[in-house]
Amino acid sequence: MAEKRSSMKNKREQQRKKAAKARRVRRTLLVITEFLLVCALSICCYAVSILNTMQRSTINQKEIYVATFANNGDNDQQEEAQTATTEPQSKEQEKESEKSGEQESVPESSSAKPGSVINVSEVTQATTVDDILSHQETVNGYWNILLVGVDARDQANLGGGNGVQSDVMMICSINVKTKEVKLVSIYRDTLLKMYSRDEFDLANSEFAKGSDTDMISMINMNLDLQIQDVVVVNWAALIRVIDAIGGIYLDITPEEVEKGYITGYITEIEEATGIWQPQLEQAGYQLCNGVYAVAYCRNRYTTGMDMGRTSRQREVIDKMLQQAKVASPSALLTAVRYACPNINTTLSNDELFALAADVNSYSITDTEGFPYTYDLTLGTLGVFGVKDSLVCTDLAGDVKKLHTYLFGDDGYEPSQTVKDISYTIQKAFGVGQ
């Protein structure tokens, strides 16, 4: 009997040892598998980075117009900014700069561009946030990025042209030292001077008829800015990022649901992107997925028209930043990986990952819309052959207010180029004189 119990005990001990060995083997295999998956993920990210860099190579070879500040309150910084943005120039560009510098009058047909032109490919790329911000510190202590949201259905049209509409045009201004962020929406129907062609048109037509770098140049020229970087996103990119970070909370009004303003956009977005969600059925403050959030910020049929829509767009970005701060590192990594195939940007993937990793350092302190002074009635007159525009009645004055708002520069004086554009608009419409 005792011998039988001893045999069973030995058998159980052998089974226990085999089970323990099997567990060790499984753990080892799991560790090896995880290691291989991490390696594969790293290789994929590196491959995507190379592919995106190759895709952006044709974009980054283009030149953009950079305004020369008339007065930015700091002579040393002004000299640094001009030095950073005026090299190198071709002989033709130098001649053009000399000619434009000689102009003192305000000819309404003037197409002079007395700023400077830089090659986007020459902007140094960095791999850490501190390096990125340190590189941009020569531009008045602020890093300004143009955010463009488009209705492009595919990657091929993210560079502009082909009639692709830029419904979102937003200046993201980052204070290098404090990392405080201000957002300024440019109303898409604002009548401005085009950079790619010598005519006035709706602001969003520069992207539709030109390119992303033409859009940067147009905004720099009309607003006396020195933007060098752009991020163009389509609906799919925004949806994927919002979904990856867990959605955002928005207050959906009964009017938006009952009158079909949100639901109609949801259907259109789903058909365009192939990303399907159950239809939104109730109003109220609620957690919204990416499809709902994009529909919310595209709506312009409730109070406020396009001005109200741009306010909702800035709200969505603010909510995304707040949600990103509490999201896990893996969620942020997923967001960037999903976004990369659906964006077009002058930033490298390393810079995008660095910015995502440092998301907790940023805070959106304020948002506004531009221009400040406008008349919608005048836009129906068809002046310059453009109808249904938003006419800025004092562009020079609004540019001065913009620089005070963004950079705290109370003594800013608009450039002669901005004064020329402002004068031409005022004379054409008979206002502000």
Short mmCIF file of C-alpha atoms in Angstrom, two decimals:
data_model
loop_
_atom_site.label_atom_id
_atom_site.label_comp_id
_atom_site.label_asym_id
_atom_site.label_seq_id
_atom_site.Cartn_x
_atom_site.Cartn_y
_atom_site.Cartn_z
CA MET A 1 0.00 0.00 0.00
CA ALA A 2 2.77 2.36 1.02
CA GLU A 3 4.64 1.46 -2.15
CA LYS A 4 1.59 2.31 -4.26
CA ARG A 5 1.21 5.73 -2.55
CA SER A 6 4.90 6.43 -3.14
CA SER A 7 4.54 5.53 -6.82
CA MET A 8 1.57 7.86 -7.23
CA LYS A 9 3.43 10.65 -5.44
CA ASN A 10 6.39 10.24 -7.77
CA LYS A 11 4.08 10.24 -10.76
CA ARG A 12 2.40 13.46 -9.61
CA GLU A 13 5.81 15.03 -9.01
CA GLN A 14 6.90 14.09 -12.53
CA GLN A 15 3.66 15.54 -13.95
CA ARG A 16 4.22 18.75 -11.92
CA LYS A 17 7.77 19.05 -13.27
CA LYS A 18 6.58 18.46 -16.84
CA ALA A 19 3.86 21.11 -16.42
CA ALA A 20 6.37 23.58 -14.98
CA LYS A 21 8.74 22.88 -17.86
CA ALA A 22 5.93 23.35 -20.36
CA ARG A 23 5.06 26.71 -18.73
CA ARG A 24 8.70 27.82 -18.97
CA VAL A 25 8.79 26.84 -22.63
CA ARG A 26 5.56 28.73 -23.33
CA ARG A 27 6.88 31.82 -21.52
CA THR A 28 10.09 31.64 -23.51
CA LEU A 29 8.21 31.27 -26.78
CA LEU A 30 5.94 34.18 -25.78
CA VAL A 31 8.93 36.42 -25.04
CA ILE A 32 10.56 35.45 -28.33
CA THR A 33 7.30 36.05 -30.21
CA GLU A 34 6.84 39.46 -28.59
CA PHE A 35 10.43 40.35 -29.44
CA LEU A 36 9.92 39.34 -33.05
CA LEU A 37 6.66 41.29 -33.25
CA VAL A 38 8.34 44.40 -31.85
CA CYS A 39 11.14 43.99 -34.39
CA ALA A 40 8.61 43.55 -37.18
CA LEU A 41 6.69 46.62 -36.02
CA SER A 42 9.89 48.66 -35.92
CA ILE A 43 10.82 47.51 -39.42
CA CYS A 44 7.32 48.38 -40.68
CA CYS A 45 7.47 51.83 -39.09
CA TYR A 46 10.91 52.38 -40.60
CA ALA A 47 9.65 51.23 -43.99
CA VAL A 48 6.63 53.53 -43.76
CA SER A 49 8.94 56.37 -42.78
CA ILE A 50 11.11 55.77 -45.85
CA LEU A 51 8.09 55.47 -48.15
CA ASN A 52 6.51 58.64 -46.79
CA THR A 53 9.81 60.48 -47.11
CA MET A 54 10.02 59.33 -50.73
CA GLN A 55 6.43 60.44 -51.32
CA ARG A 56 7.19 63.83 -49.83
CA SER A 57 10.43 64.31 -51.74
CA THR A 58 8.64 65.94 -54.69
CA ILE A 59 6.76 68.23 -52.33
CA ASN A 60 9.79 69.26 -50.34
CA GLN A 61 11.65 70.44 -53.42
CA LYS A 62 9.20 73.31 -53.91
CA GLU A 63 9.86 76.86 -52.80
CA ILE A 64 7.63 78.88 -50.51
CA TYR A 65 7.23 82.59 -49.95
CA VAL A 66 8.21 83.79 -46.48
CA ALA A 67 7.22 87.30 -45.39
CA THR A 68 9.85 89.69 -44.06
CA PHE A 69 8.43 91.23 -40.90
CA ALA A 70 8.17 95.00 -41.07
CA ASN A 71 8.59 95.26 -37.29
CA ASN A 72 8.59 92.33 -34.90
CA GLY A 73 9.71 94.19 -31.79
CA ASP A 74 13.16 92.60 -31.63
CA ASN A 75 15.86 93.68 -34.06
CA ASP A 76 18.15 90.79 -33.19
CA GLN A 77 15.42 88.21 -33.81
CA GLN A 78 14.41 90.00 -36.99
CA GLU A 79 17.95 89.78 -38.35
CA GLU A 80 18.12 86.09 -37.43
CA ALA A 81 14.75 85.40 -39.10
CA GLN A 82 15.76 87.21 -42.26
CA THR A 83 19.12 85.41 -42.35
CA ALA A 84 17.43 82.05 -41.87
CA THR A 85 14.87 82.60 -44.59
CA THR A 86 16.75 84.43 -47.32
CA GLU A 87 19.38 81.85 -48.17
CA PRO A 88 19.91 80.68 -50.77
CA GLN A 89 18.37 82.93 -53.44
CA SER A 90 18.83 82.64 -57.13
CA LYS A 91 19.93 85.62 -59.22
CA GLU A 92 16.39 85.99 -60.53
CA GLN A 93 15.01 86.02 -56.99
CA GLU A 94 17.60 88.58 -55.90
CA LYS A 95 16.62 90.82 -58.80
CA GLU A 96 12.97 90.41 -57.91
CA SER A 97 13.69 91.31 -54.29
CA GLU A 98 15.64 94.41 -55.36
CA LYS A 99 12.79 95.52 -57.63
CA SER A 100 10.16 94.95 -54.95
CA GLY A 101 12.24 96.81 -52.37
CA GLU A 102 12.22 99.89 -54.59
CA GLN A 103 8.42 100.11 -54.69
CA GLU A 104 6.88 102.71 -52.39
CA SER A 105 3.52 103.43 -54.00
CA VAL A 106 0.41 101.28 -53.87
CA PRO A 107 -0.42 100.18 -57.41
CA GLU A 108 -3.58 98.07 -57.21
CA SER A 109 -2.34 95.71 -59.92
CA SER A 110 0.94 95.09 -58.13
CA SER A 111 2.11 91.48 -58.03
CA ALA A 112 5.31 92.28 -56.13
CA LYS A 113 6.35 89.79 -53.47
CA PRO A 114 8.97 91.63 -51.39
CA GLY A 115 9.50 88.87 -48.86
CA SER A 116 11.94 86.03 -49.39
CA VAL A 117 11.69 82.59 -50.91
CA ILE A 118 13.09 79.44 -49.27
CA ASN A 119 13.31 75.84 -50.38
CA VAL A 120 11.26 73.60 -48.08
CA SER A 121 13.76 70.76 -48.49
CA GLU A 122 16.44 72.88 -46.84
CA VAL A 123 14.57 73.14 -43.52
CA THR A 124 16.55 71.01 -41.04
CA GLN A 125 14.71 67.95 -39.77
CA ALA A 126 15.06 66.91 -36.13
CA THR A 127 14.14 63.84 -34.12
CA THR A 128 13.34 65.28 -30.67
CA VAL A 129 10.84 67.94 -29.66
CA ASP A 130 13.55 70.13 -28.16
CA ASP A 131 15.56 69.88 -31.39
CA ILE A 132 12.46 70.69 -33.44
CA LEU A 133 11.57 73.74 -31.37
CA SER A 134 15.19 74.83 -31.12
CA HIS A 135 15.43 74.81 -34.91
CA GLN A 136 12.31 76.95 -35.25
CA GLU A 137 13.31 79.48 -32.59
CA THR A 138 14.76 81.83 -35.22
CA VAL A 139 11.24 82.75 -36.31
CA ASN A 140 10.25 85.13 -33.52
CA GLY A 141 10.32 82.44 -30.82
CA TYR A 142 7.29 80.70 -32.31
CA TRP A 143 6.84 77.60 -34.45
CA ASN A 144 3.95 78.16 -36.84
CA ILE A 145 2.39 75.22 -38.69
CA LEU A 146 -0.38 75.39 -41.25
CA LEU A 147 -3.05 72.72 -40.68
CA VAL A 148 -5.14 71.92 -43.74
CA GLY A 149 -8.15 69.62 -43.73
CA VAL A 150 -9.30 68.45 -47.16
CA ASP A 151 -12.06 66.36 -48.68
CA ALA A 152 -9.54 64.31 -50.69
CA ARG A 153 -10.56 60.65 -50.93
CA ASP A 154 -7.05 59.38 -51.64
CA GLN A 155 -3.36 60.05 -50.93
CA ALA A 156 -2.70 61.26 -54.48
CA ASN A 157 -4.67 64.49 -54.00
CA LEU A 158 -3.30 65.51 -50.59
CA GLY A 159 -0.72 67.78 -52.21
CA GLY A 160 -3.38 70.07 -53.65
CA GLY A 161 -4.86 70.72 -57.09
CA ASN A 162 -7.53 68.75 -58.93
CA GLY A 163 -10.25 70.86 -57.29
CA VAL A 164 -9.67 69.36 -53.83
CA GLN A 165 -11.38 71.62 -51.30
CA SER A 166 -9.52 72.74 -48.18
CA ASP A 167 -12.40 73.12 -45.74
CA VAL A 168 -9.99 73.62 -42.84
CA MET A 169 -7.21 76.20 -42.91
CA MET A 170 -5.77 76.74 -39.48
CA ILE A 171 -2.60 78.36 -38.16
CA CYS A 172 -1.15 76.46 -35.20
CA SER A 173 1.27 78.77 -33.39
CA ILE A 174 3.47 77.15 -30.73
CA ASN A 175 5.39 79.27 -28.23
CA VAL A 176 8.83 77.66 -28.24
CA LYS A 177 9.60 78.36 -24.58
CA THR A 178 6.23 77.70 -22.93
CA LYS A 179 4.78 75.25 -25.50
CA GLU A 180 1.50 77.12 -25.28
CA VAL A 181 -0.55 76.81 -28.46
CA LYS A 182 -2.88 79.26 -30.18
CA LEU A 183 -5.11 78.30 -33.09
CA VAL A 184 -6.38 80.73 -35.74
CA SER A 185 -8.89 79.56 -38.34
CA ILE A 186 -8.84 81.32 -41.70
CA TYR A 187 -12.37 81.45 -43.04
CA ARG A 188 -12.29 79.50 -46.28
CA ASP A 189 -14.31 82.06 -48.31
CA THR A 190 -12.08 85.02 -47.37
CA LEU A 191 -11.15 87.09 -50.44
CA LEU A 192 -7.34 87.18 -50.62
CA LYS A 193 -4.55 87.69 -53.16
CA MET A 194 -3.45 84.40 -54.68
CA TYR A 195 0.25 83.54 -54.74
CA SER A 196 0.23 81.09 -57.64
CA ARG A 197 -1.68 83.45 -59.95
CA ASP A 198 -2.02 87.22 -60.14
CA GLU A 199 -5.65 87.50 -59.03
CA PHE A 200 -7.99 87.63 -56.05
CA ASP A 201 -10.04 84.58 -55.12
CA LEU A 202 -11.46 82.61 -52.19
CA ALA A 203 -8.73 81.56 -49.77
CA ASN A 204 -9.41 77.84 -50.19
CA SER A 205 -9.10 78.04 -53.98
CA GLU A 206 -5.30 78.31 -53.69
CA PHE A 207 -5.13 74.69 -52.57
CA ALA A 208 -7.79 73.55 -55.06
CA LYS A 209 -6.05 75.16 -58.04
CA GLY A 210 -2.45 75.15 -56.80
CA SER A 211 -0.66 73.12 -54.15
CA ASP A 212 0.02 72.83 -50.43
CA THR A 213 3.13 75.01 -50.69
CA ASP A 214 1.18 77.57 -52.73
CA MET A 215 -1.27 77.66 -49.84
CA ILE A 216 1.54 78.37 -47.36
CA SER A 217 2.93 81.09 -49.62
CA MET A 218 -0.50 82.70 -50.07
CA ILE A 219 -1.14 82.87 -46.32
CA ASN A 220 2.39 84.14 -45.61
CA MET A 221 1.99 86.85 -48.26
CA ASN A 222 -1.45 88.05 -47.12
CA LEU A 223 -0.85 87.81 -43.37
CA ASP A 224 2.87 88.68 -43.05
CA LEU A 225 3.74 85.26 -41.64
CA GLN A 226 6.78 82.98 -41.92
CA ILE A 227 5.14 79.57 -41.94
CA GLN A 228 7.41 76.84 -43.29
CA ASP A 229 5.59 73.65 -42.29
CA VAL A 230 2.25 72.23 -43.34
CA VAL A 231 0.19 69.20 -42.33
CA VAL A 232 -2.56 68.21 -44.77
CA VAL A 233 -5.04 65.62 -43.49
CA ASN A 234 -8.06 63.97 -45.06
CA TRP A 235 -11.16 62.68 -43.32
CA ALA A 236 -9.74 59.18 -42.84
CA ALA A 237 -6.69 60.49 -40.95
CA LEU A 238 -8.80 62.45 -38.49
CA ILE A 239 -11.20 59.56 -37.96
CA ARG A 240 -8.40 57.05 -37.34
CA VAL A 241 -6.60 59.31 -34.87
CA ILE A 242 -9.76 60.08 -32.87
CA ASP A 243 -10.70 56.38 -32.75
CA ALA A 244 -7.17 55.38 -31.71
CA ILE A 245 -7.18 57.72 -28.69
CA GLY A 246 -10.60 56.51 -27.55
CA GLY A 247 -12.94 59.14 -29.01
CA ILE A 248 -13.78 62.63 -27.74
CA TYR A 249 -16.74 64.11 -25.86
CA LEU A 250 -18.90 66.58 -27.79
CA ASP A 251 -22.22 68.30 -27.12
CA ILE A 252 -24.51 67.44 -30.04
CA THR A 253 -27.54 69.73 -30.22
CA PRO A 254 -31.09 68.45 -30.90
CA GLU A 255 -31.20 70.63 -34.04
CA GLU A 256 -28.15 68.87 -35.48
CA VAL A 257 -29.78 65.46 -35.01
CA GLU A 258 -33.44 66.23 -35.74
CA LYS A 259 -32.79 68.23 -38.92
CA GLY A 260 -30.27 65.72 -40.23
CA TYR A 261 -27.28 68.08 -40.29
CA ILE A 262 -25.01 65.58 -38.55
CA THR A 263 -26.54 62.40 -39.95
CA GLY A 264 -26.22 63.59 -43.53
CA TYR A 265 -22.52 64.28 -43.08
CA ILE A 266 -22.04 60.91 -41.36
CA THR A 267 -23.45 59.09 -44.40
CA GLU A 268 -21.26 61.10 -46.78
CA ILE A 269 -18.12 60.49 -44.71
CA GLU A 270 -18.81 56.74 -44.45
CA GLU A 271 -19.28 56.43 -48.20
CA ALA A 272 -16.08 58.38 -48.88
CA THR A 273 -13.83 56.61 -46.39
CA GLY A 274 -15.34 53.15 -46.10
CA ILE A 275 -15.31 53.54 -42.29
CA TRP A 276 -18.79 52.60 -41.09
CA GLN A 277 -20.44 53.39 -37.75
CA PRO A 278 -24.02 53.09 -36.46
CA GLN A 279 -26.00 56.24 -37.23
CA LEU A 280 -26.11 58.90 -34.49
CA GLU A 281 -29.59 58.82 -32.96
CA GLN A 282 -29.60 61.11 -29.93
CA ALA A 283 -28.45 64.58 -28.96
CA GLY A 284 -26.56 65.58 -25.82
CA TYR A 285 -23.06 65.53 -24.39
CA GLN A 286 -21.63 62.18 -25.41
CA LEU A 287 -18.53 60.21 -26.38
CA CYS A 288 -18.13 60.51 -30.15
CA ASN A 289 -16.12 58.25 -32.42
CA GLY A 290 -14.07 59.60 -35.31
CA VAL A 291 -16.91 59.56 -37.86
CA TYR A 292 -19.25 61.49 -35.55
CA ALA A 293 -16.52 64.01 -34.64
CA VAL A 294 -15.65 64.72 -38.28
CA ALA A 295 -19.35 65.16 -39.12
CA TYR A 296 -19.69 67.55 -36.16
CA CYS A 297 -16.83 69.79 -37.28
CA ARG A 298 -17.95 69.80 -40.93
CA ASN A 299 -21.45 71.10 -40.22
CA ARG A 300 -22.01 74.74 -41.26
CA TYR A 301 -25.80 74.84 -41.48
CA THR A 302 -26.55 75.75 -37.87
CA THR A 303 -25.95 79.11 -36.16
CA GLY A 304 -22.71 80.78 -37.20
CA MET A 305 -22.36 79.40 -40.74
CA ASP A 306 -18.66 78.98 -41.64
CA MET A 307 -17.58 81.00 -38.59
CA GLY A 308 -19.44 78.54 -36.39
CA ARG A 309 -17.95 75.60 -38.25
CA THR A 310 -14.38 76.83 -37.77
CA SER A 311 -15.14 77.25 -34.07
CA ARG A 312 -16.22 73.60 -33.91
CA GLN A 313 -13.09 72.57 -35.79
CA ARG A 314 -10.90 74.26 -33.18
CA GLU A 315 -13.00 72.67 -30.43
CA VAL A 316 -12.40 69.20 -31.89
CA ILE A 317 -8.63 69.76 -32.03
CA ASP A 318 -8.65 70.98 -28.42
CA LYS A 319 -10.64 67.92 -27.31
CA MET A 320 -8.26 65.65 -29.25
CA LEU A 321 -5.26 67.15 -27.45
CA GLN A 322 -6.92 66.69 -24.06
CA GLN A 323 -7.79 63.07 -24.85
CA ALA A 324 -4.29 62.38 -26.21
CA LYS A 325 -2.83 63.46 -22.86
CA VAL A 326 -4.60 60.61 -21.05
CA ALA A 327 -4.22 58.04 -23.83
CA SER A 328 -1.68 55.24 -23.48
CA PRO A 329 1.66 55.36 -25.33
CA SER A 330 0.54 52.45 -27.50
CA ALA A 331 -2.65 54.35 -28.43
CA LEU A 332 -0.60 57.38 -29.46
CA LEU A 333 1.71 55.15 -31.50
CA THR A 334 -1.31 53.60 -33.19
CA ALA A 335 -2.74 57.06 -33.90
CA VAL A 336 0.44 58.22 -35.62
CA ARG A 337 0.80 54.98 -37.59
CA TYR A 338 -2.81 55.20 -38.80
CA ALA A 339 -2.43 58.89 -39.65
CA CYS A 340 0.80 58.63 -41.67
CA PRO A 341 -0.74 57.07 -44.83
CA ASN A 342 -3.48 59.70 -44.82
CA ILE A 343 -1.49 62.89 -44.39
CA ASN A 344 0.84 64.98 -46.48
CA THR A 345 3.38 67.01 -44.54
CA THR A 346 6.78 68.68 -44.54
CA LEU A 347 7.44 67.02 -41.16
CA SER A 348 9.25 63.71 -41.03
CA ASN A 349 7.74 60.65 -39.33
CA ASP A 350 10.41 60.97 -36.62
CA GLU A 351 9.15 64.48 -35.89
CA LEU A 352 5.54 63.30 -35.81
CA PHE A 353 6.39 60.51 -33.35
CA ALA A 354 8.44 62.95 -31.23
CA LEU A 355 5.55 65.40 -31.06
CA ALA A 356 3.12 62.64 -30.11
CA ALA A 357 5.45 61.42 -27.36
CA ASP A 358 5.63 64.93 -25.87
CA VAL A 359 1.90 65.65 -26.11
CA ASN A 360 1.54 66.37 -22.38
CA SER A 361 3.78 69.42 -22.70
CA TYR A 362 1.32 71.31 -24.90
CA SER A 363 -1.75 73.31 -23.98
CA ILE A 364 -4.14 75.21 -26.25
CA THR A 365 -4.59 78.55 -24.50
CA ASP A 366 -6.84 80.36 -26.98
CA THR A 367 -8.46 80.15 -30.42
CA GLU A 368 -9.79 82.73 -32.88
CA GLY A 369 -11.05 83.18 -36.42
CA PHE A 370 -9.61 85.43 -39.14
CA PRO A 371 -10.36 88.01 -40.51
CA TYR A 372 -11.76 90.14 -37.71
CA THR A 373 -13.47 92.79 -39.87
CA TYR A 374 -15.55 91.50 -42.76
CA ASP A 375 -18.69 92.09 -44.81
CA LEU A 376 -20.61 89.16 -46.30
CA THR A 377 -22.96 91.41 -48.26
CA LEU A 378 -20.15 92.92 -50.32
CA GLY A 379 -19.07 89.42 -51.30
CA THR A 380 -22.21 88.94 -53.38
CA LEU A 381 -21.26 91.74 -55.81
CA GLY A 382 -18.94 89.58 -57.89
CA VAL A 383 -15.98 92.00 -57.75
CA PHE A 384 -12.81 90.46 -59.26
CA GLY A 385 -15.15 87.90 -60.82
CA VAL A 386 -15.60 86.20 -57.44
CA LYS A 387 -19.02 85.74 -55.86
CA ASP A 388 -20.09 84.65 -52.40
CA SER A 389 -16.85 85.73 -50.76
CA LEU A 390 -16.10 87.10 -47.32
CA VAL A 391 -14.63 90.58 -47.87
CA CYS A 392 -12.10 91.76 -45.27
CA THR A 393 -12.70 95.51 -45.04
CA ASP A 394 -9.39 96.28 -43.31
CA LEU A 395 -6.82 93.58 -44.03
CA ALA A 396 -3.84 95.69 -42.89
CA GLY A 397 -5.54 96.45 -39.58
CA ASP A 398 -6.55 92.83 -39.08
CA VAL A 399 -2.99 91.61 -39.80
CA LYS A 400 -1.73 93.99 -37.14
CA LYS A 401 -4.28 92.56 -34.65
CA LEU A 402 -3.27 89.03 -35.67
CA HIS A 403 0.40 89.65 -34.87
CA THR A 404 -0.55 91.16 -31.52
CA TYR A 405 -2.70 88.12 -30.77
CA LEU A 406 -0.19 85.48 -31.84
CA PHE A 407 3.13 87.07 -30.87
CA GLY A 408 2.22 89.81 -28.37
CA ASP A 409 3.66 92.41 -30.76
CA ASP A 410 1.67 95.59 -30.02
CA GLY A 411 3.94 97.73 -32.18
CA TYR A 412 3.74 95.63 -35.31
CA GLU A 413 3.50 97.51 -38.61
CA PRO A 414 2.15 95.53 -41.62
CA SER A 415 4.47 95.11 -44.60
CA GLN A 416 4.04 97.11 -47.80
CA THR A 417 2.77 93.95 -49.51
CA VAL A 418 -0.09 93.60 -47.03
CA LYS A 419 -0.87 97.30 -47.31
CA ASP A 420 -0.99 96.95 -51.11
CA ILE A 421 -3.41 94.02 -50.91
CA SER A 422 -5.54 95.79 -48.31
CA TYR A 423 -5.67 98.99 -50.38
CA THR A 424 -6.67 97.09 -53.53
CA ILE A 425 -9.58 95.38 -51.75
CA GLN A 426 -10.77 98.61 -50.12
CA LYS A 427 -10.62 100.54 -53.39
CA ALA A 428 -12.44 97.81 -55.33
CA PHE A 429 -15.33 97.71 -52.83
CA GLY A 430 -15.26 101.38 -51.82
CA VAL A 431 -14.70 100.74 -48.12
CA GLY A 432 -12.29 101.89 -45.43
CA GLN A 433 -11.03 104.94 -47.28
#
